[in-house]
Short mmCIF file of C-alpha atoms in Angstrom, two decimals:
data_model
loop_
_atom_site.label_atom_id
_atom_site.label_comp_id
_atom_site.label_asym_id
_atom_site.label_seq_id
_atom_site.Cartn_x
_atom_site.Cartn_y
_atom_site.Cartn_z
CA MET A 677 43.98 -43.46 19.69
CA ASN A 678 47.31 -41.60 19.58
CA ALA A 679 47.56 -38.58 17.28
CA LYS A 680 51.37 -38.76 17.21
CA ASN A 681 51.29 -42.38 16.01
CA ILE A 682 48.63 -41.57 13.43
CA PHE A 683 50.73 -38.78 11.89
CA THR A 684 53.86 -40.94 12.11
CA VAL A 685 52.12 -43.60 10.01
CA PHE A 686 50.74 -40.90 7.70
CA GLY A 687 54.20 -39.38 7.23
CA LYS A 688 55.78 -42.75 6.48
CA GLU A 689 53.09 -43.62 3.91
CA LEU A 690 53.36 -40.14 2.38
CA ARG A 691 57.12 -40.49 1.87
CA ASP A 692 56.62 -43.91 0.30
CA MET A 693 53.96 -42.57 -2.04
CA LEU A 694 56.03 -39.58 -3.11
CA ARG A 695 58.82 -41.97 -4.11
CA ASP A 696 56.37 -43.81 -6.37
CA ARG A 697 56.27 -42.43 -9.93
CA ARG A 698 52.81 -43.85 -10.56
CA THR A 699 51.40 -41.85 -7.64
CA LEU A 700 53.06 -38.65 -8.80
CA MET A 701 51.69 -39.19 -12.29
CA SER A 702 48.10 -39.71 -11.14
CA MET A 703 48.15 -37.10 -8.36
CA ILE A 704 50.18 -34.22 -9.83
CA VAL A 705 51.31 -34.64 -13.44
CA VAL A 706 47.95 -35.69 -14.90
CA PRO A 707 45.78 -32.96 -13.29
CA MET A 708 48.44 -30.23 -13.42
CA LEU A 709 49.88 -30.70 -16.90
CA LEU A 710 48.21 -33.37 -18.97
CA MET A 711 44.56 -32.32 -18.60
CA PRO A 712 45.10 -28.56 -19.19
CA GLY A 713 47.42 -29.37 -22.08
CA LEU A 714 44.89 -31.68 -23.69
CA THR A 715 42.08 -29.18 -23.08
CA LEU A 716 43.98 -26.30 -24.67
CA ALA A 717 45.19 -28.45 -27.55
CA ALA A 718 41.66 -29.73 -28.24
CA ALA A 719 40.25 -26.18 -28.09
CA LEU A 720 42.91 -24.84 -30.44
CA VAL A 721 42.44 -27.69 -32.92
CA ALA A 722 38.64 -27.36 -32.78
CA GLY A 723 38.87 -23.58 -33.29
CA LYS A 724 41.19 -24.02 -36.26
CA VAL A 725 38.95 -26.68 -37.85
CA ILE A 726 35.83 -24.52 -37.42
CA LYS A 727 37.63 -21.46 -38.80
CA GLN A 728 38.75 -23.41 -41.87
CA ALA A 729 35.24 -24.78 -42.35
CA ARG A 730 33.74 -21.29 -42.17
CA ALA A 731 36.32 -19.90 -44.58
CA ALA A 732 35.63 -22.59 -47.20
CA THR A 733 32.89 -21.82 -49.74
CA PRO A 734 30.25 -24.59 -49.53
CA THR A 735 29.20 -26.33 -52.74
CA VAL A 736 25.47 -26.32 -53.48
CA MET A 737 23.34 -27.94 -56.18
CA ILE A 738 20.09 -26.50 -57.55
CA VAL A 739 17.46 -29.15 -58.23
CA GLY A 740 14.74 -28.13 -60.70
CA GLY A 741 13.89 -24.50 -61.40
CA GLU A 742 14.60 -24.61 -65.14
CA ASP A 743 11.53 -22.38 -65.62
CA SER A 744 12.58 -20.04 -62.80
CA PRO A 745 15.65 -18.16 -64.06
CA GLY A 746 15.08 -15.31 -61.61
CA LEU A 747 15.75 -17.36 -58.49
CA ARG A 748 18.54 -19.36 -60.14
CA ALA A 749 20.26 -16.14 -61.12
CA ALA A 750 19.79 -14.72 -57.62
CA LEU A 751 21.37 -17.83 -56.06
CA ALA A 752 24.26 -17.69 -58.51
CA GLU A 753 24.99 -14.09 -57.42
CA ASN A 754 25.64 -15.20 -53.84
CA LYS A 755 29.44 -15.29 -53.51
CA LYS A 756 29.28 -17.16 -50.19
CA ILE A 757 28.14 -20.40 -51.87
CA LYS A 758 29.42 -22.20 -54.96
CA ILE A 759 26.76 -23.50 -57.35
CA VAL A 760 27.87 -26.74 -59.03
CA ALA A 761 26.26 -28.72 -61.81
CA THR A 762 23.38 -30.87 -60.66
CA THR A 763 23.69 -34.63 -61.07
CA ALA A 764 21.11 -37.39 -60.83
CA ASP A 765 22.65 -38.74 -57.63
CA TRP A 766 22.66 -35.40 -55.81
CA LYS A 767 21.29 -36.90 -52.58
CA GLN A 768 24.06 -39.50 -52.52
CA ARG A 769 26.64 -36.77 -53.15
CA ILE A 770 25.35 -34.90 -50.09
CA ALA A 771 25.53 -38.12 -48.06
CA ASP A 772 29.10 -38.68 -49.32
CA LYS A 773 29.99 -35.09 -48.31
CA GLN A 774 30.95 -34.20 -51.90
CA VAL A 775 28.22 -31.52 -51.91
CA ARG A 776 27.17 -29.68 -48.75
CA ALA A 777 23.51 -28.91 -49.61
CA ALA A 778 20.91 -28.71 -52.36
CA VAL A 779 18.00 -26.35 -53.05
CA GLU A 780 14.92 -27.83 -54.71
CA ILE A 781 12.97 -25.24 -56.70
CA PRO A 782 9.40 -26.30 -57.56
CA ALA A 783 8.11 -25.99 -61.13
CA GLY A 784 6.79 -22.54 -61.99
CA PHE A 785 8.36 -20.88 -58.94
CA ASP A 786 8.99 -17.51 -60.61
CA ALA A 787 5.48 -17.47 -62.11
CA ALA A 788 3.91 -18.34 -58.74
CA LEU A 789 5.97 -15.62 -57.10
CA ALA A 790 4.79 -13.06 -59.66
CA ALA A 791 1.18 -14.15 -59.23
CA GLY A 792 1.40 -14.00 -55.45
CA THR A 793 0.71 -17.71 -55.07
CA PRO A 794 2.32 -19.31 -51.99
CA THR A 795 4.98 -21.89 -52.82
CA THR A 796 7.69 -23.82 -50.99
CA LEU A 797 11.45 -24.15 -51.40
CA LYS A 798 13.24 -27.16 -49.95
CA ILE A 799 16.82 -27.31 -48.66
CA PHE A 800 18.46 -30.73 -48.43
CA ASN A 801 21.41 -31.20 -46.12
CA TYR A 802 23.49 -33.72 -44.15
CA ASP A 803 22.11 -33.24 -40.63
CA GLY A 804 24.89 -33.11 -38.02
CA GLU A 805 27.71 -32.44 -40.50
CA MET A 806 29.38 -29.09 -39.73
CA ARG A 807 30.12 -27.89 -43.27
CA SER A 808 26.62 -28.87 -44.41
CA SER A 809 25.11 -26.88 -41.53
CA PHE A 810 27.18 -23.83 -42.55
CA ALA A 811 25.83 -24.18 -46.12
CA VAL A 812 22.24 -24.45 -44.87
CA GLY A 813 22.71 -21.42 -42.65
CA GLU A 814 23.97 -19.34 -45.56
CA LEU A 815 21.16 -20.56 -47.86
CA ARG A 816 18.51 -19.77 -45.25
CA ARG A 817 19.93 -16.29 -44.64
CA TYR A 818 20.14 -15.52 -48.36
CA LEU A 819 16.68 -16.86 -49.23
CA GLN A 820 15.09 -14.97 -46.33
CA ASP A 821 16.70 -11.76 -47.66
CA TYR A 822 15.39 -12.65 -51.13
CA ARG A 823 11.89 -13.14 -49.71
CA GLU A 824 12.01 -9.80 -47.90
CA ARG A 825 13.11 -8.07 -51.10
CA VAL A 826 10.12 -9.57 -52.91
CA VAL A 827 7.78 -8.36 -50.16
CA VAL A 828 9.23 -4.85 -50.29
CA THR A 829 8.83 -4.80 -54.10
CA ARG A 830 5.18 -5.86 -53.87
CA LEU A 831 4.45 -3.24 -51.25
CA GLY A 832 6.14 -0.60 -53.37
CA GLU A 833 4.01 -1.57 -56.42
CA ARG A 834 0.89 -0.98 -54.31
CA GLY A 835 2.18 2.25 -52.82
CA LEU A 836 2.46 0.82 -49.32
CA PRO A 837 5.37 1.31 -46.89
CA PRO A 838 7.57 -1.70 -45.93
CA GLU A 839 6.67 -1.13 -42.27
CA LEU A 840 3.18 -2.45 -43.08
CA VAL A 841 4.35 -6.04 -42.70
CA LYS A 842 6.71 -5.18 -39.84
CA PRO A 843 4.59 -3.23 -37.34
CA PHE A 844 7.03 -3.58 -34.41
CA GLU A 845 10.55 -4.72 -33.52
CA LEU A 846 11.24 -7.52 -31.03
CA LYS A 847 14.37 -7.48 -28.89
CA THR A 848 15.54 -9.67 -26.01
CA GLU A 849 17.74 -8.47 -23.15
CA ASN A 850 19.45 -10.60 -20.56
CA VAL A 851 18.91 -9.55 -16.92
CA ALA A 852 20.95 -12.38 -15.33
CA PRO A 853 24.46 -11.44 -14.15
CA PRO A 854 27.42 -13.06 -15.96
CA GLU A 855 28.05 -15.38 -12.99
CA LYS A 856 24.59 -16.95 -13.31
CA VAL A 857 24.94 -17.23 -17.08
CA GLY A 858 28.30 -18.98 -16.65
CA GLY A 859 26.92 -21.19 -13.89
CA ASN A 860 24.04 -22.34 -16.05
CA ALA A 861 26.32 -22.91 -19.04
CA ILE A 862 29.26 -24.77 -17.48
CA GLY A 863 28.43 -24.95 -13.76
CA GLY A 864 27.23 -28.53 -14.03
CA MET A 865 30.58 -29.72 -15.43
CA ILE A 866 32.64 -28.38 -12.52
CA PRO A 867 31.30 -30.63 -9.71
CA TYR A 868 31.38 -33.55 -12.15
CA PHE A 869 35.13 -33.15 -12.63
CA PHE A 870 35.77 -32.47 -8.94
CA LEU A 871 33.92 -35.62 -7.85
CA LEU A 872 35.56 -37.76 -10.50
CA LEU A 873 39.03 -36.46 -9.61
CA ALA A 874 38.43 -36.97 -5.88
CA PHE A 875 37.51 -40.58 -6.58
CA THR A 876 40.32 -41.37 -9.02
CA GLY A 877 42.89 -39.58 -6.85
CA ALA A 878 42.18 -41.94 -3.95
CA MET A 879 41.99 -45.09 -6.05
CA TYR A 880 45.63 -46.07 -6.43
CA PRO A 881 46.79 -45.17 -2.87
CA ALA A 882 43.82 -47.02 -1.32
CA MET A 883 44.64 -50.19 -3.24
CA ASP A 884 48.39 -49.94 -2.68
CA LEU A 885 48.17 -49.35 1.10
CA THR A 886 45.84 -52.30 1.67
CA ALA A 887 45.80 -55.01 -1.00
CA GLY A 888 49.27 -53.97 -2.14
CA GLU A 889 50.65 -54.44 1.37
CA LYS A 890 49.05 -57.89 1.50
CA GLU A 891 50.53 -58.87 -1.85
CA ARG A 892 54.02 -57.69 -0.90
CA GLY A 893 53.76 -59.47 2.46
CA THR A 894 54.45 -56.29 4.45
CA MET A 895 51.06 -56.09 6.17
CA GLU A 896 52.11 -58.53 8.88
CA THR A 897 55.29 -56.50 9.57
CA ILE A 898 53.28 -53.31 9.96
CA LEU A 899 50.82 -54.99 12.33
CA CYS A 900 53.72 -56.18 14.50
CA SER A 901 54.82 -52.59 15.16
CA PRO A 902 54.03 -51.12 18.60
CA VAL A 903 51.28 -48.93 17.20
CA ALA A 904 47.58 -49.38 17.91
CA ARG A 905 45.65 -50.76 15.00
CA ILE A 906 43.28 -47.78 14.91
CA ASP A 907 46.31 -45.48 14.61
CA LEU A 908 47.55 -47.53 11.66
CA VAL A 909 44.25 -47.43 9.82
CA LEU A 910 43.74 -43.69 10.43
CA GLY A 911 47.30 -42.91 9.33
CA LYS A 912 46.83 -44.89 6.13
CA PHE A 913 43.41 -43.35 5.59
CA LEU A 914 44.83 -39.84 5.93
CA MET A 915 47.36 -40.70 3.21
CA VAL A 916 44.56 -41.86 0.87
CA LEU A 917 42.54 -38.74 1.66
CA ALA A 918 45.57 -36.49 1.10
CA ALA A 919 46.13 -38.02 -2.34
CA SER A 920 42.47 -37.48 -3.23
CA LEU A 921 42.46 -33.83 -2.09
CA ALA A 922 45.83 -33.15 -3.72
CA THR A 923 44.41 -34.31 -7.03
CA VAL A 924 41.42 -31.97 -6.66
CA VAL A 925 43.57 -29.00 -5.57
CA CYS A 926 46.05 -29.56 -8.40
CA SER A 927 43.14 -29.69 -10.82
CA VAL A 928 41.68 -26.42 -9.48
CA ILE A 929 45.06 -24.70 -9.84
CA SER A 930 45.58 -26.08 -13.33
CA THR A 931 42.05 -25.01 -14.29
CA PHE A 932 42.78 -21.42 -13.23
CA VAL A 933 46.08 -21.47 -15.13
CA THR A 934 44.33 -22.89 -18.19
CA LEU A 935 41.65 -20.18 -18.04
CA LEU A 936 44.33 -17.50 -17.70
CA ILE A 937 46.21 -18.87 -20.71
CA ALA A 938 43.00 -19.15 -22.71
CA GLY A 939 42.08 -15.59 -21.71
CA SER A 940 45.46 -14.28 -22.83
CA LEU A 941 45.11 -16.12 -26.15
CA MET A 942 41.70 -14.50 -26.66
CA SER A 943 42.83 -11.05 -25.57
CA GLY A 944 43.23 -8.10 -27.89
CA ALA A 945 41.30 -7.90 -31.11
CA GLY A 946 39.73 -11.31 -30.65
CA ALA A 947 38.25 -10.40 -27.27
CA ALA A 948 37.05 -7.05 -28.56
CA THR A 949 35.37 -8.73 -31.53
CA ALA A 950 33.73 -11.31 -29.29
CA ALA A 951 32.48 -8.64 -26.88
CA LYS A 952 31.14 -6.56 -29.79
CA ALA A 953 29.38 -9.58 -31.27
CA GLY A 954 27.95 -10.51 -27.87
CA ALA A 955 26.64 -6.99 -27.29
CA ALA A 956 25.09 -6.91 -30.75
CA SER A 957 23.32 -10.22 -30.24
CA GLY A 958 22.26 -9.47 -26.67
CA MET A 959 24.44 -12.29 -25.32
CA THR A 960 26.49 -11.96 -22.13
CA MET A 961 29.98 -13.38 -21.78
CA PRO A 962 29.71 -16.14 -19.11
CA ALA A 963 31.67 -15.94 -15.88
CA ILE A 964 31.93 -18.03 -12.71
CA ASP A 965 31.62 -16.76 -9.14
CA PRO A 966 35.09 -17.50 -7.62
CA VAL A 967 33.67 -17.63 -4.07
CA GLY A 968 31.07 -20.12 -5.26
CA LEU A 969 33.83 -22.17 -6.90
CA MET A 970 35.70 -22.38 -3.60
CA ALA A 971 32.47 -23.32 -1.84
CA ALA A 972 31.96 -26.11 -4.39
CA VAL A 973 35.42 -27.42 -3.53
CA ALA A 974 34.46 -27.34 0.17
CA MET A 975 31.31 -29.33 -0.58
CA VAL A 976 33.45 -32.00 -2.24
CA LEU A 977 35.55 -32.46 0.93
CA PRO A 978 33.15 -34.83 2.76
CA MET A 979 32.66 -36.69 -0.53
CA ALA A 980 36.45 -37.12 -0.74
CA VAL A 981 36.37 -38.62 2.77
CA LEU A 982 33.55 -40.93 1.69
CA PHE A 983 35.42 -42.02 -1.44
CA ALA A 984 38.70 -42.53 0.41
CA ALA A 985 37.12 -44.53 3.21
CA GLY A 986 34.94 -46.58 0.87
CA GLN A 987 37.81 -47.50 -1.45
CA PHE A 988 40.04 -48.21 1.54
CA ALA A 989 37.50 -50.62 3.03
CA LEU A 990 36.83 -52.32 -0.29
CA SER A 991 40.51 -52.69 -1.19
CA LEU A 992 41.21 -54.04 2.28
CA PHE A 993 38.88 -56.93 1.56
CA ALA A 994 40.81 -57.88 -1.60
CA LYS A 995 43.63 -60.42 -1.48
CA SER A 996 45.74 -58.76 -4.19
CA PHE A 997 46.18 -55.46 -6.01
CA LYS A 998 44.57 -56.91 -9.13
CA GLU A 999 41.55 -58.11 -7.19
CA ALA A 1000 41.21 -54.68 -5.58
CA GLN A 1001 41.20 -53.10 -9.06
CA SER A 1002 38.32 -55.37 -10.08
CA TYR A 1003 36.35 -54.25 -7.01
CA VAL A 1004 37.06 -50.52 -7.15
CA SER A 1005 37.19 -49.69 -10.87
CA PRO A 1006 33.49 -50.42 -11.61
CA LEU A 1007 32.54 -47.92 -8.90
CA ILE A 1008 33.48 -45.10 -11.30
CA VAL A 1009 30.11 -45.71 -12.96
CA VAL A 1010 28.43 -45.15 -9.57
CA ILE A 1011 30.21 -41.79 -9.37
CA ILE A 1012 29.60 -40.71 -12.95
CA LEU A 1013 25.89 -41.54 -13.19
CA PRO A 1014 24.57 -39.28 -10.35
CA ALA A 1015 26.97 -36.51 -11.39
CA VAL A 1016 25.67 -36.68 -14.96
CA ILE A 1017 22.05 -36.66 -13.74
CA GLY A 1018 22.89 -33.45 -11.87
CA MET A 1019 23.85 -31.82 -15.17
CA LEU A 1020 20.57 -32.67 -16.89
CA PRO A 1021 18.23 -29.73 -17.49
CA GLY A 1022 15.14 -29.73 -15.31
CA VAL A 1023 16.74 -31.59 -12.38
CA GLU A 1024 16.44 -29.07 -9.53
CA LEU A 1025 17.70 -29.30 -5.98
CA ASN A 1026 15.06 -30.16 -3.36
CA THR A 1027 14.96 -31.70 0.12
CA ARG A 1028 14.63 -35.26 -1.17
CA LEU A 1029 17.51 -35.01 -3.63
CA ALA A 1030 19.59 -33.22 -1.00
CA LEU A 1031 19.93 -36.57 0.80
CA VAL A 1032 21.17 -38.51 -2.27
CA PRO A 1033 24.98 -38.72 -2.12
CA ILE A 1034 26.98 -37.34 -5.07
CA LEU A 1035 23.82 -36.07 -6.83
CA ASN A 1036 23.24 -33.58 -4.00
CA VAL A 1037 26.79 -32.21 -4.24
CA SER A 1038 26.52 -31.99 -8.01
CA LEU A 1039 23.27 -30.00 -7.82
CA VAL A 1040 24.31 -27.63 -5.05
CA SER A 1041 27.73 -26.99 -6.63
CA LYS A 1042 26.02 -26.01 -9.87
CA GLU A 1043 24.04 -23.38 -7.98
CA LEU A 1044 27.05 -22.19 -5.97
CA VAL A 1045 29.12 -21.38 -9.04
CA SER A 1046 26.04 -19.53 -10.36
CA GLY A 1047 26.07 -17.32 -7.28
CA VAL A 1048 22.91 -18.86 -5.75
CA TRP A 1049 23.23 -19.64 -2.03
CA HIS A 1050 20.47 -21.77 -0.44
CA TRP A 1051 21.91 -21.98 3.07
CA ASP A 1052 19.37 -24.51 4.35
CA MET A 1053 20.16 -26.88 1.49
CA ILE A 1054 23.90 -26.30 1.84
CA ALA A 1055 23.74 -27.17 5.55
CA LEU A 1056 21.58 -30.24 4.88
CA ILE A 1057 23.87 -31.53 2.12
CA PHE A 1058 27.09 -30.85 3.99
CA GLY A 1059 25.70 -32.47 7.16
CA SER A 1060 24.35 -35.56 5.40
CA SER A 1061 27.61 -35.94 3.44
CA CYS A 1062 29.58 -35.80 6.70
CA VAL A 1063 27.33 -38.53 8.16
CA TYR A 1064 27.90 -40.75 5.10
CA ALA A 1065 31.65 -40.11 5.27
CA ALA A 1066 31.77 -40.92 9.00
CA ALA A 1067 29.87 -44.16 8.40
CA ALA A 1068 32.28 -45.17 5.63
CA LEU A 1069 35.29 -44.38 7.82
CA ALA A 1070 33.81 -46.37 10.70
CA LEU A 1071 33.35 -49.31 8.32
CA ALA A 1072 36.99 -49.04 7.20
CA VAL A 1073 38.22 -49.02 10.81
CA ARG A 1074 36.02 -51.98 11.67
CA MET A 1075 37.27 -54.01 8.70
CA PHE A 1076 40.89 -53.23 9.54
CA ASN A 1077 40.28 -54.70 13.01
CA ARG A 1078 38.91 -57.97 11.61
CA GLU A 1079 41.54 -60.72 11.35
CA ASP A 1080 39.56 -62.62 8.70
CA VAL A 1081 39.72 -59.56 6.44
CA ILE A 1082 43.35 -58.60 7.08
CA PHE A 1083 44.64 -62.14 6.64
CA ARG A 1084 42.13 -63.22 4.01
CA ALA A 1085 43.80 -65.85 1.81
#
């Protein structure tokens, strides 16, 4: 094995790849520009849609309650909802999104309320529809206030203080630091994206440097060069690995830039309002431990080697670029499934799961960005991932040395 020859092959493949627009698109343009742009655009559009939905006054129908003018009048006084005339097909109108919700008042509601007899109000809505949920939220808030006013009136009539039915206050207070809150909220998504990008970043170069060379008829020319075969395979492998890591690094940089832009957009009065609302509700603004984020990137490194070597070996077996695509593309499911399992609540890192590739990196990365450092698990996962990566690389080297694979027709 000659290091000079390996880097000569790597440099040659790197120059060829940088001349290829498709590689630049997948390795630099997509993670650096397209993904942050789409993320910001989607966030801005979603924010605008939600703001418009909140600003609109939801339409509500009142079903029944002809003998309960008190409650009907109270509902009509609420300026945050718009009472419309009730029709026979009110349920269908809710389903058609022409009306956002309906309140069913049972017969004799006002009389039952005056007599102190328990009764029930029903709210009908379109479950899962945003504007309908806003209407239900406003109706619930208003009717709960109405109920409390009735209770206070009854207590006053009996000469009792309102505190009688409210003997103590209940408050919650978060003791977790913002890093752990942020890690629990979005920490699971970060390793998912890193693993997916490491895999997709290596996909095209792995297929082009193996099956693509076969299809173009240049593989034989390369093999005739006075360079040992192991130097050729390691040089090509380094190029595939470099493309994979470049995609991850570009994504990390673009993520930071996106967060900075998003932070600047939310600065000023918006940030102050959000902080005030969070303090009032006891919520903490989430954050991510930057050192943990870098450690998560480091944990992805052996996985990138595994992906690059595995795709290289698999593409080498294919006779054409198209055939290599049919072999490699379905493997995305193999990457996504364990990463998604790692995001599920209740799935905790343990010694057994620490040996499962991809899932182990997903779980430990989620804890790292939360600021939790289990050094024994980190060492076990990093070591086992290196072993898997070394085995995949050894397989790639072995297949590159097999004539029946290189010249498979």
